[in-house]
Short mmCIF file of C-alpha atoms in Angstrom, two decimals:
data_model
loop_
_atom_site.label_atom_id
_atom_site.label_comp_id
_atom_site.label_asym_id
_atom_site.label_seq_id
_atom_site.Cartn_x
_atom_site.Cartn_y
_atom_site.Cartn_z
CA MET A 21 67.34 302.86 84.28
CA ILE A 22 63.73 303.95 85.18
CA ASP A 23 60.94 301.37 85.81
CA ALA A 24 57.65 302.70 84.14
CA ALA A 25 55.42 300.55 86.40
CA ASN A 26 56.64 302.08 89.67
CA GLY A 27 59.00 304.90 88.69
CA ARG A 28 61.79 303.62 90.80
CA LEU A 29 65.22 303.75 89.77
CA GLN A 30 66.50 300.11 88.53
CA ARG A 31 70.08 299.12 88.99
CA VAL A 32 72.09 298.28 86.00
CA SER A 33 75.01 296.13 86.26
CA LEU A 34 78.32 297.48 84.69
CA ARG A 35 78.55 294.32 82.70
CA ALA A 36 75.23 295.22 81.24
CA ARG A 37 76.22 298.97 80.52
CA VAL A 38 79.61 297.68 78.98
CA THR A 39 77.79 295.36 76.81
CA LEU A 40 74.98 297.96 75.88
CA LEU A 41 77.74 300.55 75.34
CA ALA A 42 79.72 298.19 72.99
CA ALA A 43 76.18 297.38 70.90
CA PHE A 44 75.41 301.26 70.94
CA CYS A 45 78.82 302.21 69.65
CA VAL A 46 79.15 299.38 66.95
CA ALA A 47 75.22 299.98 65.82
CA GLY A 48 76.40 303.86 65.37
CA ALA A 49 79.42 303.00 63.58
CA VAL A 50 77.72 300.55 61.26
CA ALA A 51 75.02 302.80 60.72
CA VAL A 52 77.16 305.48 59.60
CA VAL A 53 78.93 303.46 57.43
CA SER A 54 76.08 301.76 56.08
CA LEU A 55 74.36 304.91 55.29
CA GLY A 56 77.53 306.36 53.50
CA ALA A 57 77.88 303.08 51.72
CA TYR A 58 74.11 303.26 50.41
CA MET A 59 74.10 306.81 49.53
CA THR A 60 77.54 306.44 47.44
CA VAL A 61 76.14 303.44 45.53
CA SER A 62 72.82 305.38 44.89
CA ARG A 63 74.52 308.28 43.42
CA ASN A 64 76.74 306.39 41.47
CA LEU A 65 73.98 304.12 40.15
CA HIS A 66 71.86 306.99 39.20
CA ASP A 67 74.80 309.14 37.45
CA GLN A 68 75.42 306.11 35.51
CA LEU A 69 71.91 305.88 34.29
CA GLU A 70 71.66 309.39 33.66
CA SER A 71 74.80 309.36 31.61
CA ASN A 72 73.49 306.30 29.90
CA LEU A 73 70.07 307.99 29.12
CA ARG A 74 72.00 311.15 27.76
CA GLN A 75 74.16 308.98 25.47
CA ARG A 76 71.22 307.33 24.31
CA ALA A 77 69.24 310.43 23.61
CA GLN A 78 71.88 312.04 21.73
CA ALA A 79 72.19 308.91 19.42
CA ALA A 80 68.43 308.83 18.98
CA VAL A 81 68.35 312.40 17.75
CA THR A 82 70.84 312.37 15.45
CA ALA A 83 69.89 308.99 13.73
CA PRO A 84 68.57 309.09 10.06
CA LYS A 85 64.64 308.77 9.61
CA VAL A 86 63.42 305.74 7.67
CA ASN A 87 60.30 305.47 5.81
CA ASN A 88 57.52 303.15 6.40
CA ASP A 89 54.40 302.33 4.38
CA VAL A 90 52.67 305.93 5.65
CA THR A 91 55.52 308.49 6.60
CA GLU A 92 58.98 309.01 7.78
CA ILE A 93 59.74 307.64 11.23
CA PRO A 94 62.89 308.46 13.43
CA GLY A 95 65.19 305.73 13.10
CA ALA A 96 65.46 305.46 16.80
CA PHE A 97 61.84 304.15 17.14
CA LEU A 98 63.28 300.67 15.46
CA ALA A 99 65.77 300.11 18.35
CA ALA A 100 63.93 301.51 21.53
CA GLY A 101 64.77 298.33 23.26
CA ASP A 102 64.35 298.64 27.02
CA ILE A 103 63.62 302.51 26.80
CA ARG A 104 60.57 304.44 25.91
CA ILE A 105 60.67 306.95 23.16
CA GLY A 106 58.54 309.65 21.67
CA VAL A 107 58.26 312.40 19.28
CA LEU A 108 56.22 315.50 20.52
CA ASP A 109 54.72 318.16 18.30
CA THR A 110 53.80 321.72 19.32
CA SER A 111 50.15 320.84 19.45
CA GLY A 112 50.99 318.39 22.44
CA GLN A 113 50.63 315.26 20.29
CA ILE A 114 53.07 312.59 20.89
CA TYR A 115 54.12 310.12 18.56
CA TYR A 116 56.03 306.50 19.66
CA PRO A 117 56.51 303.02 17.96
CA LYS A 118 53.64 300.65 17.85
CA GLY A 119 53.40 297.97 20.58
CA THR A 120 55.27 300.34 23.07
CA SER A 121 54.04 302.85 25.74
CA PRO A 122 54.78 306.43 25.59
CA PRO A 123 57.26 308.20 27.53
CA PRO A 124 55.29 310.48 30.17
CA THR A 125 55.32 314.07 29.57
CA GLN A 126 54.83 317.26 31.19
CA PRO A 127 54.06 320.73 30.21
CA ALA A 128 58.00 321.82 29.92
CA ASP A 129 58.47 319.40 27.40
CA LEU A 130 56.28 321.64 24.88
CA ASP A 131 58.70 324.57 25.59
CA VAL A 132 61.57 322.26 23.88
CA ALA A 133 59.12 321.39 20.98
CA ARG A 134 58.16 325.17 20.39
CA GLY A 135 61.94 326.15 20.57
CA VAL A 136 61.52 327.93 23.70
CA ALA A 137 64.02 325.83 25.47
CA LEU A 138 67.02 324.18 23.98
CA GLU A 139 66.57 321.04 26.01
CA ASN A 140 65.70 320.09 29.61
CA SER A 141 69.19 320.44 31.15
CA TRP A 142 68.40 317.95 33.98
CA VAL A 143 66.78 314.42 33.84
CA ASP A 144 63.46 314.25 35.12
CA THR A 145 62.10 311.37 37.26
CA ARG A 146 58.42 310.80 36.33
CA SER A 147 56.24 307.92 37.08
CA GLY A 148 59.13 305.38 38.11
CA PHE A 149 60.97 306.70 34.79
CA GLN A 150 63.81 309.20 34.35
CA VAL A 151 63.18 311.46 31.23
CA LEU A 152 65.27 313.48 29.18
CA THR A 153 63.80 315.84 26.24
CA LEU A 154 65.82 317.28 23.40
CA PRO A 155 64.79 319.39 20.41
CA TYR A 156 64.05 317.24 17.19
CA GLY A 157 63.66 319.36 13.93
CA ASP A 158 61.06 322.14 13.63
CA GLY A 159 58.20 322.22 16.30
CA GLN A 160 59.20 318.91 17.57
CA ALA A 161 60.96 317.37 20.59
CA MET A 162 62.20 313.94 21.54
CA LEU A 163 61.39 312.31 24.71
CA ILE A 164 63.64 309.27 26.05
CA ALA A 165 62.61 307.67 29.31
CA GLN A 166 64.33 304.78 30.93
CA SER A 167 62.66 302.83 33.82
CA THR A 168 63.96 303.43 37.24
CA LYS A 169 62.67 299.73 38.56
CA PRO A 170 65.83 298.07 38.16
CA LEU A 171 67.75 300.72 40.05
CA ASN A 172 65.29 300.71 42.76
CA THR A 173 65.30 296.90 42.97
CA THR A 174 69.40 296.74 43.38
CA LEU A 175 69.23 299.57 46.02
CA GLY A 176 66.36 297.68 47.82
CA LYS A 177 68.57 294.56 47.82
CA LEU A 178 71.75 296.51 49.16
CA ALA A 179 69.62 297.96 52.01
CA VAL A 180 68.64 294.67 52.92
CA VAL A 181 72.27 293.32 52.96
CA LEU A 182 73.40 296.49 54.74
CA PHE A 183 70.67 296.28 57.26
CA VAL A 184 71.30 292.68 57.55
CA ILE A 185 74.93 292.91 58.24
CA SER A 186 74.35 295.96 60.65
CA GLY A 187 72.18 293.50 62.60
CA LEU A 188 74.71 290.95 62.78
CA GLY A 189 77.73 293.43 63.54
CA VAL A 190 75.63 294.65 66.42
CA LEU A 191 74.88 291.29 67.64
CA VAL A 192 78.47 290.19 67.40
CA ALA A 193 79.23 293.63 69.34
CA ALA A 194 77.04 292.90 71.83
CA VAL A 195 78.61 289.14 72.46
CA ALA A 196 81.84 290.32 72.29
CA GLY A 197 81.00 293.23 74.84
CA THR A 198 79.59 290.63 77.11
CA ALA A 199 82.49 288.33 76.97
CA VAL A 200 85.09 291.44 77.37
CA ALA A 201 83.10 292.87 80.47
CA ARG A 202 82.88 289.41 81.89
CA THR A 203 86.79 288.88 81.28
CA GLY A 204 87.82 292.53 82.17
CA LEU A 205 85.34 292.77 85.24
CA ARG A 206 86.54 289.28 86.93
CA PRO A 207 89.08 291.23 89.15
CA VAL A 208 86.12 293.54 90.14
CA GLN A 209 83.95 290.63 90.87
CA ARG A 210 86.58 289.23 93.14
CA LEU A 211 87.37 292.61 94.69
CA THR A 212 83.64 292.84 95.50
CA GLU A 213 83.82 289.14 96.94
CA ALA A 214 86.66 289.97 99.02
CA THR A 215 85.30 293.19 100.32
CA GLU A 216 82.00 291.14 101.29
CA ARG A 217 83.88 288.45 102.78
CA VAL A 218 86.13 290.83 104.80
CA ALA A 219 82.94 292.64 106.07
CA LEU A 220 81.07 289.34 107.01
CA THR A 221 83.96 287.30 108.18
CA GLY A 222 86.76 289.57 108.77
CA ASP A 223 88.88 287.07 106.72
CA LEU A 224 92.01 289.53 105.33
CA ARG A 225 93.23 286.90 103.09
CA PRO A 226 94.81 288.30 99.93
CA ILE A 227 93.04 287.94 96.61
CA PRO A 228 94.80 286.11 93.54
CA VAL A 229 96.02 288.58 90.98
CA SER A 230 96.74 287.56 87.44
CA GLY A 231 98.05 290.20 84.61
CA ASP A 232 99.94 293.38 84.62
CA ASP A 233 97.01 296.15 83.61
CA GLU A 234 94.86 298.57 85.65
CA LEU A 235 92.79 296.00 87.34
CA ALA A 236 95.97 293.93 88.37
CA LEU A 237 96.99 297.04 89.85
CA LEU A 238 94.08 297.75 91.62
CA SER A 239 94.10 294.22 93.06
CA GLN A 240 97.75 294.49 94.09
CA ARG A 241 96.47 297.66 95.96
CA PHE A 242 93.60 296.07 97.60
CA ASN A 243 95.90 293.11 98.71
CA ALA A 244 98.31 295.78 100.11
CA MET A 245 95.21 297.50 102.19
CA LEU A 246 94.42 294.23 103.32
CA GLY A 247 97.98 293.56 104.48
CA ALA A 248 98.07 296.80 106.42
CA VAL A 249 94.67 296.22 107.72
CA ALA A 250 95.98 292.74 109.01
CA GLU A 251 99.17 294.10 110.36
CA SER A 252 97.50 296.70 112.30
CA GLN A 253 95.34 294.10 113.93
CA GLU A 254 98.04 291.68 114.57
CA ARG A 255 99.97 294.91 116.22
CA GLN A 256 96.82 295.93 118.18
CA ARG A 257 96.39 292.05 119.57
CA ARG A 258 99.93 292.06 120.62
CA LEU A 259 99.54 295.21 122.41
CA VAL A 260 96.57 293.91 124.11
CA ALA A 261 98.05 290.86 125.00
CA ASP A 262 101.46 292.28 126.22
CA ALA A 263 99.68 295.35 128.01
CA GLY A 264 97.37 292.61 129.66
CA HIS A 265 100.77 290.67 131.01
CA GLU A 266 102.27 293.91 132.18
CA LEU A 267 99.16 295.34 134.04
CA ARG A 268 98.68 291.90 135.65
CA THR A 269 102.01 292.20 137.65
CA PRO A 270 101.54 295.47 139.23
CA LEU A 271 97.80 295.07 139.72
CA THR A 272 98.19 291.63 141.30
CA SER A 273 100.81 293.07 143.83
CA MET A 274 98.63 296.16 144.58
CA ARG A 275 95.77 294.12 145.25
CA THR A 276 98.01 291.73 147.77
CA ASN A 277 99.14 294.88 149.47
CA LEU A 278 95.58 296.35 150.02
CA GLU A 279 94.16 292.96 150.74
CA LEU A 280 96.82 292.96 153.58
CA LEU A 281 96.09 296.34 154.74
CA LEU A 282 92.29 295.74 154.77
CA ALA A 283 92.62 292.36 156.85
CA SER A 284 94.87 293.94 159.28
CA GLU A 285 91.93 296.63 159.90
CA ARG A 286 89.34 293.66 160.99
CA PRO A 287 88.62 293.19 164.33
CA GLY A 288 90.71 290.29 166.03
CA SER A 289 93.03 290.19 163.03
CA PRO A 290 96.70 290.66 164.07
CA THR A 291 97.88 294.20 163.65
CA LEU A 292 100.88 295.38 161.28
CA ALA A 293 103.59 297.51 162.74
CA ASP A 294 103.71 300.98 161.51
CA GLU A 295 107.07 300.28 159.55
CA ASP A 296 105.17 297.55 157.71
CA LYS A 297 102.36 299.74 157.04
CA ALA A 298 104.82 302.48 155.76
CA GLU A 299 106.52 299.71 153.38
CA ILE A 300 103.17 298.62 152.18
CA HIS A 301 102.21 302.42 151.55
CA ALA A 302 105.32 302.92 149.61
CA ASP A 303 104.70 300.05 147.68
CA VAL A 304 101.33 300.84 146.72
CA ARG A 305 102.21 304.49 145.65
CA ALA A 306 105.09 303.06 143.49
CA GLN A 307 102.69 300.65 141.70
CA LEU A 308 100.34 303.37 141.16
CA ASP A 309 103.32 305.31 139.73
CA GLU A 310 104.13 302.08 137.73
CA LEU A 311 100.75 301.65 136.63
CA THR A 312 100.21 305.33 135.42
CA THR A 313 103.57 305.62 133.59
CA LEU A 314 102.34 302.28 131.92
CA ILE A 315 99.14 303.73 130.84
CA GLY A 316 100.31 306.87 129.66
CA ASP A 317 102.92 304.67 127.50
CA LEU A 318 100.09 302.57 125.97
CA VAL A 319 98.24 305.63 125.33
CA GLU A 320 101.26 307.23 123.62
CA LEU A 321 102.22 304.17 121.69
CA ALA A 322 98.41 303.63 120.45
CA ARG A 323 98.50 307.30 119.09
CA GLU A 324 101.70 306.67 117.45
CA ASP A 325 100.43 303.37 115.59
CA ALA A 326 97.41 305.38 114.19
CA PRO A 327 98.40 306.65 110.87
CA GLN A 328 98.78 310.38 110.90
CA VAL A 329 100.21 312.78 108.09
CA VAL A 330 101.88 315.83 109.88
CA HIS A 331 103.04 318.95 107.96
CA GLU A 332 104.48 321.03 110.53
CA PRO A 333 107.62 322.93 110.48
CA VAL A 334 109.70 321.78 113.46
CA ASP A 335 112.89 323.18 114.78
CA LEU A 336 114.61 320.18 116.00
CA VAL A 337 116.90 322.48 118.17
CA GLU A 338 113.82 323.67 120.49
CA VAL A 339 112.52 320.15 120.45
CA VAL A 340 115.87 319.06 122.08
CA GLU A 341 115.71 322.14 124.44
CA ARG A 342 112.23 321.34 125.77
CA ALA A 343 113.12 317.73 126.06
CA LEU A 344 116.40 318.66 128.03
CA ASP A 345 114.41 320.98 130.17
CA ARG A 346 112.01 318.09 131.36
CA ALA A 347 114.84 315.69 131.67
CA ARG A 348 116.90 318.18 133.76
CA ARG A 349 113.83 318.32 136.26
CA ARG A 350 113.59 314.63 136.64
CA ALA A 351 117.46 313.86 136.65
CA SER A 352 119.00 313.57 140.11
CA ASP A 353 122.99 314.31 140.32
CA VAL A 354 123.30 313.76 136.70
CA ARG A 355 125.50 316.17 134.39
CA PHE A 356 124.45 316.71 130.62
CA VAL A 357 126.90 317.44 127.93
CA VAL A 358 125.01 319.02 124.88
CA ASP A 359 126.23 319.86 121.65
CA VAL A 360 123.96 320.79 119.08
CA GLN A 361 123.89 321.89 115.26
CA PRO A 362 120.65 323.63 113.51
CA TRP A 363 118.09 321.30 112.06
CA SER A 364 114.48 321.62 110.77
CA LEU A 365 112.08 319.27 109.56
CA LEU A 366 108.41 318.73 108.69
CA GLY A 367 106.73 316.74 111.49
CA ASP A 368 105.04 316.45 114.78
CA SER A 369 107.04 318.37 117.28
CA SER A 370 105.16 316.53 120.47
CA ALA A 371 105.93 313.45 119.05
CA LEU A 372 109.63 314.18 118.60
CA GLU A 373 109.93 315.93 121.92
CA ARG A 374 108.71 312.77 123.67
CA ALA A 375 111.16 310.40 121.61
CA VAL A 376 114.03 312.52 122.84
CA LEU A 377 112.82 312.55 126.25
CA ASN A 378 112.42 308.95 126.31
CA LEU A 379 116.05 308.55 125.29
CA LEU A 380 117.45 311.08 127.89
CA ASP A 381 115.38 309.46 130.63
CA ASN A 382 116.38 306.07 129.45
CA ALA A 383 120.13 307.38 129.81
CA VAL A 384 119.40 308.97 133.00
CA LYS A 385 117.91 305.55 134.33
CA PHE A 386 121.03 303.42 133.67
CA SER A 387 123.92 306.44 134.33
CA PRO A 388 125.30 306.16 138.14
CA ALA A 389 125.48 308.97 140.40
CA ARG A 390 127.54 311.76 139.02
CA GLY A 391 127.26 310.20 135.88
CA VAL A 392 127.54 311.89 132.37
CA VAL A 393 124.82 311.98 129.82
CA ARG A 394 125.81 313.22 126.48
CA LEU A 395 123.09 314.75 123.89
CA GLY A 396 124.40 315.83 120.40
CA LEU A 397 122.53 317.04 117.33
CA ARG A 398 124.86 316.78 113.98
CA GLN A 399 124.19 316.92 110.32
CA LEU A 400 125.47 313.86 108.37
CA GLY A 401 125.85 315.72 104.75
CA ASP A 402 123.32 313.28 103.06
CA GLY A 403 120.11 315.41 103.71
CA SER A 404 119.68 314.03 107.33
CA ALA A 405 120.79 314.75 110.87
CA VAL A 406 121.07 312.33 114.06
CA VAL A 407 120.11 313.31 117.58
CA GLU A 408 122.35 310.92 119.63
CA VAL A 409 122.22 310.38 123.68
CA ALA A 410 125.03 308.16 125.19
CA ASP A 411 125.14 307.30 128.97
CA SER A 412 127.99 306.26 131.40
CA GLY A 413 126.27 303.18 132.50
CA PRO A 414 127.21 299.62 131.95
CA GLY A 415 126.01 299.41 128.32
CA ILE A 416 123.94 297.03 126.54
CA ALA A 417 124.83 293.19 126.42
CA ASP A 418 125.11 291.84 122.77
CA ASP A 419 121.99 289.49 123.10
CA ASP A 420 119.80 292.58 124.07
CA LEU A 421 120.93 294.74 121.29
CA PRO A 422 118.35 293.34 118.64
CA HIS A 423 115.39 293.69 121.16
CA VAL A 424 115.89 296.86 122.79
CA PHE A 425 113.31 298.48 120.59
CA GLU A 426 110.59 296.02 120.92
CA ARG A 427 107.41 296.54 122.95
CA PHE A 428 107.74 295.48 126.70
CA TYR A 429 111.07 294.09 126.23
CA ARG A 430 113.40 294.65 129.26
CA SER A 431 117.01 293.31 129.71
CA ASP A 432 117.76 291.31 133.14
CA GLU A 433 119.41 294.36 134.48
CA ALA A 434 116.47 296.57 133.32
CA ARG A 435 113.88 294.47 135.40
CA THR A 436 115.05 295.74 138.66
CA LEU A 437 114.51 299.45 137.45
CA PRO A 438 111.32 301.49 137.09
CA GLY A 439 110.01 301.51 133.46
CA SER A 440 107.39 300.00 131.17
CA GLY A 441 109.28 298.58 128.29
CA LEU A 442 107.67 300.85 125.90
CA GLY A 443 109.78 304.25 125.94
CA LEU A 444 112.20 302.83 123.14
CA ALA A 445 109.29 301.28 121.06
CA ILE A 446 107.81 304.57 121.03
CA VAL A 447 111.15 306.07 119.93
CA LYS A 448 111.22 303.75 117.13
CA GLN A 449 107.74 304.56 115.86
CA VAL A 450 108.36 308.29 116.06
CA ALA A 451 111.22 307.96 113.88
CA GLU A 452 109.80 305.82 111.10
CA ARG A 453 106.62 307.87 111.05
CA HIS A 454 109.08 310.72 110.23
CA GLY A 455 110.79 308.87 107.56
CA GLY A 456 113.63 308.26 109.61
CA ALA A 457 115.23 305.24 111.86
CA ALA A 458 116.45 304.53 115.47
CA TYR A 459 119.65 303.08 116.16
CA VAL A 460 121.59 301.54 119.31
CA GLY A 461 125.20 300.77 119.93
CA ARG A 462 127.93 301.39 122.30
CA ALA A 463 129.35 304.87 123.39
CA PRO A 464 133.08 305.66 123.62
CA GLU A 465 132.57 305.88 127.41
CA GLY A 466 131.38 302.42 127.51
CA GLY A 467 127.81 303.17 127.88
CA ALA A 468 124.96 302.72 125.65
CA LEU A 469 124.65 304.94 122.55
CA PHE A 470 120.91 305.76 121.21
CA ALA A 471 120.66 307.43 117.76
CA LEU A 472 117.68 309.03 116.26
CA ARG A 473 118.10 309.84 112.61
CA LEU A 474 115.88 312.21 110.64
CA PRO A 475 115.52 313.81 107.38
CA GLY A 476 115.38 317.32 107.09
CA ARG A 477 117.50 320.67 106.17
CA PRO A 478 119.95 322.85 108.01
CA ALA A 479 118.35 325.95 109.78
CA PRO A 480 119.68 328.89 111.57
CA LEU A 481 120.20 328.34 115.24
CA ALA A 482 118.00 331.24 117.14
CA HIS A 483 118.68 329.94 120.69
CA PRO A 484 121.94 328.60 121.70
CA VAL A 485 121.77 325.50 124.30
CA ASN A 486 124.09 325.30 126.90
CA HIS A 487 126.71 322.67 126.43
CA SER A 488 127.53 321.51 129.83
CA SER A 489 125.06 321.40 133.05
CA GLY A 490 124.81 319.63 135.97
CA ASP A 491 121.52 318.28 137.61
CA ALA A 492 118.36 320.76 137.96
CA SER A 493 119.23 321.98 141.36
CA ARG A 494 122.30 323.49 140.31
#
């Protein structure tokens, strides 16, 4: 709405717009109905008045003449009643009953008196009267006029009634529109208050939902969004807390080693033996490697936490090949046994490669020297395929099985081995982001068996994978 004083665009609330819309719609509908009713009643009354006038005119023309003291007069003069009646001759002289007023005339009436026109075929409206002219003997015409004042009075009252009813209808529509807008927009108001609360306080509590209409559905979707945001914040808090806890240990150890090295270099301080220095240097390098791995895993996990929609065609066999090549270069004296079937899907090839590589690295870490790691990709026949990695290690304890995919979780056996505790958590997130799942169990050989189940479809196998290979040096 434009403010005429300053020309600025003024804000009109949705509730006011709903009220105005309801009022305008009802006003338009009532106006059309009222106009139609007025025109219909008016036409019917005019037709009824004209029909009555024609009947009385015909009766007046055919009525016999009667004698008075002077001459003969039309019998209709004696029963004029509520009409005006007169006889017009060719000279323009009109005769009418005493004590009454003559009907209004016009030049066309003389044509009827002269016999030029048989009659006025229509009813004229003259000076507030409806007039009908008919031939009446030689050289005469009879004029019958009836006042339209009662008709106009009736139509005026009808117009007032319709106007009052229309005004009341518009008023009721405005009140009803306001009530409907207030009730219907209450969920929108709650949404607005919730968004303002979230913006000001960060409070992500859901809003109450009532009903099952579109606004209730909108509130449910908004609550789902708040839940997703709250879950994301909780994941971030847990990630930061867990990362801080995990980073504290290598940083503290590295700081201790560096302070020991620096203290040994001060004048007058006891020196360290070469073997001790070499051991400290090795510890610092190992702690740097641990920090590098941990930071890389945290970055990857944070990237996987971000909502991404990937629609890239992926050949899962090629992904397995790349991950297997990288695992072979890292492995030491471990033999890989591979058996794959063709499979393709829509997804993120780099994320899938990272997940398969994490499974292979985990299997290599727990396999003994000269151990065997089995890698399989097979179709399940239900629109999905599974990537299975089995090691020849000691396996996973029953108490640890429910927790292996949790962030930073490390079993008692794994605490003495390198790793950040995030690799399997990344595997789970990659699987879920692609519409699949990750599982853990026991391999037939007694070691751990990890499975990555993914949806997709069979694809032709373009590059065969070696089904058995030794370590990377071979």
